[in-house]
mmCIF file with all atom_site columns, C-alpha atoms in Angstrom:
data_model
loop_
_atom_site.group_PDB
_atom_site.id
_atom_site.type_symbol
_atom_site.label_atom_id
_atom_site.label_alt_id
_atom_site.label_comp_id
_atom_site.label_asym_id
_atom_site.label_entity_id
_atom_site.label_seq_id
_atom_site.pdbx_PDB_ins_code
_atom_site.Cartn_x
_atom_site.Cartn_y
_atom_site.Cartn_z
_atom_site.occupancy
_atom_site.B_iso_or_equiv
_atom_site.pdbx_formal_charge
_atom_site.auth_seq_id
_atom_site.auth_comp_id
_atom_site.auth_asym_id
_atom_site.auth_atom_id
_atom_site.pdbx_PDB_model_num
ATOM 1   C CA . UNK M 1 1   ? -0.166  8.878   -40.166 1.00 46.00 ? 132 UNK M CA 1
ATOM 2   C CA . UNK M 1 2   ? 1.595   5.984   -38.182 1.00 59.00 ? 133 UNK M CA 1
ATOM 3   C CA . UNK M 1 3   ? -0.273  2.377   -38.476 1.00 73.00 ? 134 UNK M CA 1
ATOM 4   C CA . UNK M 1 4   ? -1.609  0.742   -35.518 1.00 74.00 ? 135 UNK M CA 1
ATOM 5   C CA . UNK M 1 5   ? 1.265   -1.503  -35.479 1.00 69.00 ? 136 UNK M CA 1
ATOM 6   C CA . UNK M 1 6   ? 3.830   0.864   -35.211 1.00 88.00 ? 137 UNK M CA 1
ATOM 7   C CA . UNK M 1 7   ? 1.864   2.613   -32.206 1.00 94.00 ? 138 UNK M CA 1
ATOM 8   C CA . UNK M 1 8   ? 1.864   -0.010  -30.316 1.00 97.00 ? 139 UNK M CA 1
ATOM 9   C CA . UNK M 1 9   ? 5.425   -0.523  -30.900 1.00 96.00 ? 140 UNK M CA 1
ATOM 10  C CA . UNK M 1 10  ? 6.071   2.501   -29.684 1.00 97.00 ? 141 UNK M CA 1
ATOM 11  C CA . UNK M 1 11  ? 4.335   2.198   -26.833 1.00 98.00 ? 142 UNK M CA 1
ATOM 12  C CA . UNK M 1 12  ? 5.353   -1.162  -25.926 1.00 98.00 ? 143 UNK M CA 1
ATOM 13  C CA . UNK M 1 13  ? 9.102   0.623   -26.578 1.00 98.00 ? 144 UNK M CA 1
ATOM 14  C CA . UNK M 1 14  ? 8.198   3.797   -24.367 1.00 98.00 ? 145 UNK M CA 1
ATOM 15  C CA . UNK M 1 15  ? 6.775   1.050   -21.163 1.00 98.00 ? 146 UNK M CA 1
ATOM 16  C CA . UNK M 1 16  ? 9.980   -0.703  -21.469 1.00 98.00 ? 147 UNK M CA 1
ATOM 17  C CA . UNK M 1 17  ? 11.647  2.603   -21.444 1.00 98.00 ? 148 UNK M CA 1
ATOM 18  C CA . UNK M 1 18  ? 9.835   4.132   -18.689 1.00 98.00 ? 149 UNK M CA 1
ATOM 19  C CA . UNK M 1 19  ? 9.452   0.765   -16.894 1.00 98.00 ? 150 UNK M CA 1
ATOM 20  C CA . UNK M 1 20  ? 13.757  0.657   -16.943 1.00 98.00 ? 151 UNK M CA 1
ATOM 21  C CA . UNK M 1 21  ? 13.715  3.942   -15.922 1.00 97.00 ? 152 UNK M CA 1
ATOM 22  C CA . UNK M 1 22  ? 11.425  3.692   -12.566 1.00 97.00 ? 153 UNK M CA 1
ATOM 23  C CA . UNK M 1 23  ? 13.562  0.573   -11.740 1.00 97.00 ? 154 UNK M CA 1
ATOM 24  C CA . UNK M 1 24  ? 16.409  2.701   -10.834 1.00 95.00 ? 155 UNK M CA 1
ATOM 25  C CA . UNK M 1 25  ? 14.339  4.823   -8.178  1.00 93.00 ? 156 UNK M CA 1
ATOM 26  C CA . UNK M 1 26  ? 13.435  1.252   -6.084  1.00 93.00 ? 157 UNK M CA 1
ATOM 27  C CA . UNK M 1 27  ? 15.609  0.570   -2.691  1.00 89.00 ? 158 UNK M CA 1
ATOM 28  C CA . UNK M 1 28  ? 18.487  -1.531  -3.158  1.00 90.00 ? 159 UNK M CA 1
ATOM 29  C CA . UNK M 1 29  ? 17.661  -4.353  -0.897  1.00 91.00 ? 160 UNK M CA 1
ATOM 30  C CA . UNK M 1 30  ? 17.768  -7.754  -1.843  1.00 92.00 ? 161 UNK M CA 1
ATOM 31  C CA . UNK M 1 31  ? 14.068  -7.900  -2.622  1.00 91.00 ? 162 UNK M CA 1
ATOM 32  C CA . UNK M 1 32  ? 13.669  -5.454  -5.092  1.00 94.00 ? 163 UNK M CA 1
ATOM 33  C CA . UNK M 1 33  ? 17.238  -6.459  -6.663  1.00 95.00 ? 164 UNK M CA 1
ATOM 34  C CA . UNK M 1 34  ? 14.940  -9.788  -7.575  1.00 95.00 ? 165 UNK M CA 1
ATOM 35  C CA . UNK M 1 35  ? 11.841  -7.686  -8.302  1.00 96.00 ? 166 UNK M CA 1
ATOM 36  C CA . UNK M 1 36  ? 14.193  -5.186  -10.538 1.00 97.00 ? 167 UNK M CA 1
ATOM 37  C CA . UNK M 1 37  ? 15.471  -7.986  -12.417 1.00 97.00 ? 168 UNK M CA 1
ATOM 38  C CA . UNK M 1 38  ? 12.361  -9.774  -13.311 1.00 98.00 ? 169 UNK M CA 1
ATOM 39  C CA . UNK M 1 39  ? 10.098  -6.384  -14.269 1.00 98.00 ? 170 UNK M CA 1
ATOM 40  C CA . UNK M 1 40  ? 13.482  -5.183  -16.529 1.00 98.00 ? 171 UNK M CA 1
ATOM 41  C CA . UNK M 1 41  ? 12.765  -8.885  -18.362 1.00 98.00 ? 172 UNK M CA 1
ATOM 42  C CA . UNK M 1 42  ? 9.630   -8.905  -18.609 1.00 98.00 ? 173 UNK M CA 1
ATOM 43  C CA . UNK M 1 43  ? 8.871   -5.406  -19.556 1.00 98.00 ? 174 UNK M CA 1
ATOM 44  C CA . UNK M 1 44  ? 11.394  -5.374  -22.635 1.00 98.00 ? 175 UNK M CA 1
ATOM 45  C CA . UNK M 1 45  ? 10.405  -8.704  -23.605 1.00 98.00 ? 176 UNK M CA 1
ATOM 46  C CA . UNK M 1 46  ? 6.922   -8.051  -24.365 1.00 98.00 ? 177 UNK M CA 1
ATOM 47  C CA . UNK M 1 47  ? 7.889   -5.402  -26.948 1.00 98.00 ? 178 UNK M CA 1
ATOM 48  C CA . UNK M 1 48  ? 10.744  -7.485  -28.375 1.00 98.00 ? 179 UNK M CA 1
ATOM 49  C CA . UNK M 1 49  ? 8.094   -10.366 -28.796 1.00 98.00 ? 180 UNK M CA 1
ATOM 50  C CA . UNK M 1 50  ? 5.445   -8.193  -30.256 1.00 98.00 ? 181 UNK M CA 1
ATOM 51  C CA . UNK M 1 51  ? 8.355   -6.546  -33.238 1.00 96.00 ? 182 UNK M CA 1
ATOM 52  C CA . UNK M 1 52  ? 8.767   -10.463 -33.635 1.00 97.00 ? 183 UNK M CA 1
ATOM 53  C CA . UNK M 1 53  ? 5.339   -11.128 -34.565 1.00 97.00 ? 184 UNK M CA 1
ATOM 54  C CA . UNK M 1 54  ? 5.642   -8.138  -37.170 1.00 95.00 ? 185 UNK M CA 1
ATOM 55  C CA . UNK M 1 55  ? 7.864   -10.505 -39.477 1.00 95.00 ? 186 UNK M CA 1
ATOM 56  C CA . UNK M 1 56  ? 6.078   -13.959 -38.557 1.00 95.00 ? 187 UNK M CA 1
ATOM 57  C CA . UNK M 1 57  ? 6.306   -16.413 -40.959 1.00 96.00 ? 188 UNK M CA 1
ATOM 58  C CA . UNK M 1 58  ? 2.551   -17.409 -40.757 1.00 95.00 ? 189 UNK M CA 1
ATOM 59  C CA . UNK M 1 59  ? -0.577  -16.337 -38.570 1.00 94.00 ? 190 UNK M CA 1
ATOM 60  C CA . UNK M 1 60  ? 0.285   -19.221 -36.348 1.00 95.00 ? 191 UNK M CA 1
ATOM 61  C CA . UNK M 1 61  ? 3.862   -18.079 -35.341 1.00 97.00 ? 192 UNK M CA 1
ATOM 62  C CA . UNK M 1 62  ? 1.927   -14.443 -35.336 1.00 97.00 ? 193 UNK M CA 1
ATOM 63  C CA . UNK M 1 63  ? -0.775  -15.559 -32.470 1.00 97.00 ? 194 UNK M CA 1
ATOM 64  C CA . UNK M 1 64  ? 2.052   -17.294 -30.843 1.00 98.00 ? 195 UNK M CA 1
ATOM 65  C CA . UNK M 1 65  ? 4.372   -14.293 -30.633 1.00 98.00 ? 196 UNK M CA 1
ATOM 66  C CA . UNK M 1 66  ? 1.804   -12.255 -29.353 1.00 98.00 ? 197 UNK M CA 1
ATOM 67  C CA . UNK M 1 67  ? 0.592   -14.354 -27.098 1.00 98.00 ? 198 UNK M CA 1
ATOM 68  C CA . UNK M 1 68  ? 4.240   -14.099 -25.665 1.00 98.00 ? 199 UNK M CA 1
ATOM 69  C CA . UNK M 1 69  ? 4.041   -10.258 -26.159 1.00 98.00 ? 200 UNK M CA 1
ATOM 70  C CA . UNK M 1 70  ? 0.717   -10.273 -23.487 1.00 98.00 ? 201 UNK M CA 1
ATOM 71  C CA . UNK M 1 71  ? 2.421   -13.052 -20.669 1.00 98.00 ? 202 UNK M CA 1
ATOM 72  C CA . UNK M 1 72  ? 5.020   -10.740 -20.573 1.00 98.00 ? 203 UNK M CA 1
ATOM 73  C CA . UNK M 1 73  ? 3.079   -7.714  -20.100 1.00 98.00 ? 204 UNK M CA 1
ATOM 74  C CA . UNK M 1 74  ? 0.752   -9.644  -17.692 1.00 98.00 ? 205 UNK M CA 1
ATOM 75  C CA . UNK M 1 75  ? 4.111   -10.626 -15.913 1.00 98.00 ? 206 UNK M CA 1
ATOM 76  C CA . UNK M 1 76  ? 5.256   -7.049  -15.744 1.00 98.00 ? 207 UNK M CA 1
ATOM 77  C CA . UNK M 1 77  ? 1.344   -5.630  -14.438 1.00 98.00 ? 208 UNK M CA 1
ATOM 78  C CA . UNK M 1 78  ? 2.033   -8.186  -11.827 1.00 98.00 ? 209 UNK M CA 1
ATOM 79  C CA . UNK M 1 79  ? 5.565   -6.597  -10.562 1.00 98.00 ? 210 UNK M CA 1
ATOM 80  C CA . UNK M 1 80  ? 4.402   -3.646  -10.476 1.00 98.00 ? 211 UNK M CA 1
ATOM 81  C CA . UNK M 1 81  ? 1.531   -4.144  -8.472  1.00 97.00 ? 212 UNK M CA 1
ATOM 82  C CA . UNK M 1 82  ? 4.182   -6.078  -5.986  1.00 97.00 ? 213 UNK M CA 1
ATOM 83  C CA . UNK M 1 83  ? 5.941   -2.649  -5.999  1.00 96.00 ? 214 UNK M CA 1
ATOM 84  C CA . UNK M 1 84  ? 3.026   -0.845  -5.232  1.00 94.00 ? 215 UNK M CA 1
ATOM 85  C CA . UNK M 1 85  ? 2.196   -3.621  -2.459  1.00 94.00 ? 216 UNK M CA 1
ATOM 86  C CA . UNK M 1 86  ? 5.700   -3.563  -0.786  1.00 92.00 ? 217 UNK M CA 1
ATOM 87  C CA . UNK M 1 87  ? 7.221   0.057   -1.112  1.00 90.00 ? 218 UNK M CA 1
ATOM 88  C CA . UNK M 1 88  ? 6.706   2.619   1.630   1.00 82.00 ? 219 UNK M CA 1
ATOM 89  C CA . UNK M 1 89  ? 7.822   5.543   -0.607  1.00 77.00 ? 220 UNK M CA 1
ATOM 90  C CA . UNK M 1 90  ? 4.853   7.932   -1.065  1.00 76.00 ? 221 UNK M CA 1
ATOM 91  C CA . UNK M 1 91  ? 6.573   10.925  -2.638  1.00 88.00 ? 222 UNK M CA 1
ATOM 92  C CA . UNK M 1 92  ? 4.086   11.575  -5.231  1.00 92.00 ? 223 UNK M CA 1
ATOM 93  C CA . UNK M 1 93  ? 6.138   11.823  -8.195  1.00 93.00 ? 224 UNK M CA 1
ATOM 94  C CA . UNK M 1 94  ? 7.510   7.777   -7.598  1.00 94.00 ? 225 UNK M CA 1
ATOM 95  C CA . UNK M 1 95  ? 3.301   7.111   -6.756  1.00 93.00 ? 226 UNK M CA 1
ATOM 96  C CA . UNK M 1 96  ? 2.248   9.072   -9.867  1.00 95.00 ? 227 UNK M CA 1
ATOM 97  C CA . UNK M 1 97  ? 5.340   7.212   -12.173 1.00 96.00 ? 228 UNK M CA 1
ATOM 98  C CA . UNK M 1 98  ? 4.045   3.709   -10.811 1.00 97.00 ? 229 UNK M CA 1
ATOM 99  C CA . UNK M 1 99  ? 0.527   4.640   -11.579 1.00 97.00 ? 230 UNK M CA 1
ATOM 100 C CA . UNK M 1 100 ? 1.151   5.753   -14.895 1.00 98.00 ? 231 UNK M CA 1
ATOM 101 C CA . UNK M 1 101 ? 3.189   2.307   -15.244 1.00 98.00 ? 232 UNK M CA 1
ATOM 102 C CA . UNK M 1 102 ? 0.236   0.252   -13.704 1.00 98.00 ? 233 UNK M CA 1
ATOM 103 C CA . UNK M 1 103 ? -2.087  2.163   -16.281 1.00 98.00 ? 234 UNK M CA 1
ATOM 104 C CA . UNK M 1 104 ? -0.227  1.729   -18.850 1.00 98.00 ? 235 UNK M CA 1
ATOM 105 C CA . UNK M 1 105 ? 0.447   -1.773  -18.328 1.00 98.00 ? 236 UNK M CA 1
ATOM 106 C CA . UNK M 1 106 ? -3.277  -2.774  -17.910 1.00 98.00 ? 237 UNK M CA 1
ATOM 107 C CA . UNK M 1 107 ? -3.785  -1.052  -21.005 1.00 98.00 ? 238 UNK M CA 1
ATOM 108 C CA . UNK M 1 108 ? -1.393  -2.786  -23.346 1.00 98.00 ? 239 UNK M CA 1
ATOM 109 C CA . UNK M 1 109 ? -2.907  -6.082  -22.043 1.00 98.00 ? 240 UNK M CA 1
ATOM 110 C CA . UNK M 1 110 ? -5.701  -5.467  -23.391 1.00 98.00 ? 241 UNK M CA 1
ATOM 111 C CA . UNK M 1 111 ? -4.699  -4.409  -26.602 1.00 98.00 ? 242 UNK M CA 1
ATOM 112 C CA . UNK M 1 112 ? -2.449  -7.326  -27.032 1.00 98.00 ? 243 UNK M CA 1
ATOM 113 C CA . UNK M 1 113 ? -5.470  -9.741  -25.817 1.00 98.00 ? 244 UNK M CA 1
ATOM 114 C CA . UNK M 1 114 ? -7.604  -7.977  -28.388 1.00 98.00 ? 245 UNK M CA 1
ATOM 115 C CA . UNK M 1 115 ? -4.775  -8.555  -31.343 1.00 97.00 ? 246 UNK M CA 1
ATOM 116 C CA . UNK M 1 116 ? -4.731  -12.353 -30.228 1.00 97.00 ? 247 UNK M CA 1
ATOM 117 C CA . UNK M 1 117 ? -8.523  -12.505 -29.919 1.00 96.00 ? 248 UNK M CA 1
ATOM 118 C CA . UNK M 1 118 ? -9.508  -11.039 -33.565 1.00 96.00 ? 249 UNK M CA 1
ATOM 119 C CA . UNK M 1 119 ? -5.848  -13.258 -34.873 1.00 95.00 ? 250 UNK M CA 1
ATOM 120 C CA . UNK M 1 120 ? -7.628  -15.973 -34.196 1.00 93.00 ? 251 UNK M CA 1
ATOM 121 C CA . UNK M 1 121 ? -11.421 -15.408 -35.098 1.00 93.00 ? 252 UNK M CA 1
ATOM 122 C CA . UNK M 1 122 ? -9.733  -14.618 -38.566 1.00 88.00 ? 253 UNK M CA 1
ATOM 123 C CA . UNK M 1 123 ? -7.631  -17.841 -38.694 1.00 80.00 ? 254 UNK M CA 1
ATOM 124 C CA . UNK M 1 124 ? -10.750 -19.727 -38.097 1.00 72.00 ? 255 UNK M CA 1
ATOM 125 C CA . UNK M 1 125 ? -12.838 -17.755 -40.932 1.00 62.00 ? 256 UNK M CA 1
#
């Protein structure tokens, strides 16, 4: 049975995966070229931060690492829903790909803001 840890690894690996992978189906105008950019960063970085905080040197650099993990993740929510605000494309497979992104997104926020959340109430115990 896989730990919590490494499931939310892999998820955090599979958004950043899936995220890359929608990027390619957005126009090629100088917008989204900025908006492409900036959810590719954000949306690997928040994994990359959170297998960070698996070797942290203390629960401080732990906390802080995550806390990184769930701005980025926050960062990439708010991309997407710029995508969803600015694209005209309504074929339902690029709607149903962003949703599932969206989802997904709001979900790992929460999760991340729950790890930081209990971090902490245990640092303080």
């Amino acid at each position: 049975m896989k730990s919590k840890e490494n499931e939310l690894s892999d998820r955090l690996f599979n958004f950043a995966v899936k995220a890359i992978k929608f990027l390619r189906k957005l126009p090629e105008s100088t917008e989204f070229k900025v908006i492409r950019y900036q959810l590719s960063k954000s949306s690997t970085s928040s994994g990359a931060n959170y297998e960070e905080a698996q070797a942290a040197s203390s629960t401080a650099d732990f906390i802080y690492k995550v806390e990184i993990a769930y701005r980025e993740m926050r960062e990439s929510n708010y991309w997407l829903r710029i995508i969803q605000a600015t694209t005209n494309r309504r074929d339902e497979e690029f709607a149903n790909e962003l949703k599932t992104l969206l989802n997904e997104s709001t979900e790992l926020k929460l999760i991340l803001a729950s790890i930081i959340i209990k971090a902490k109430s245990n640092r303080k115990s």
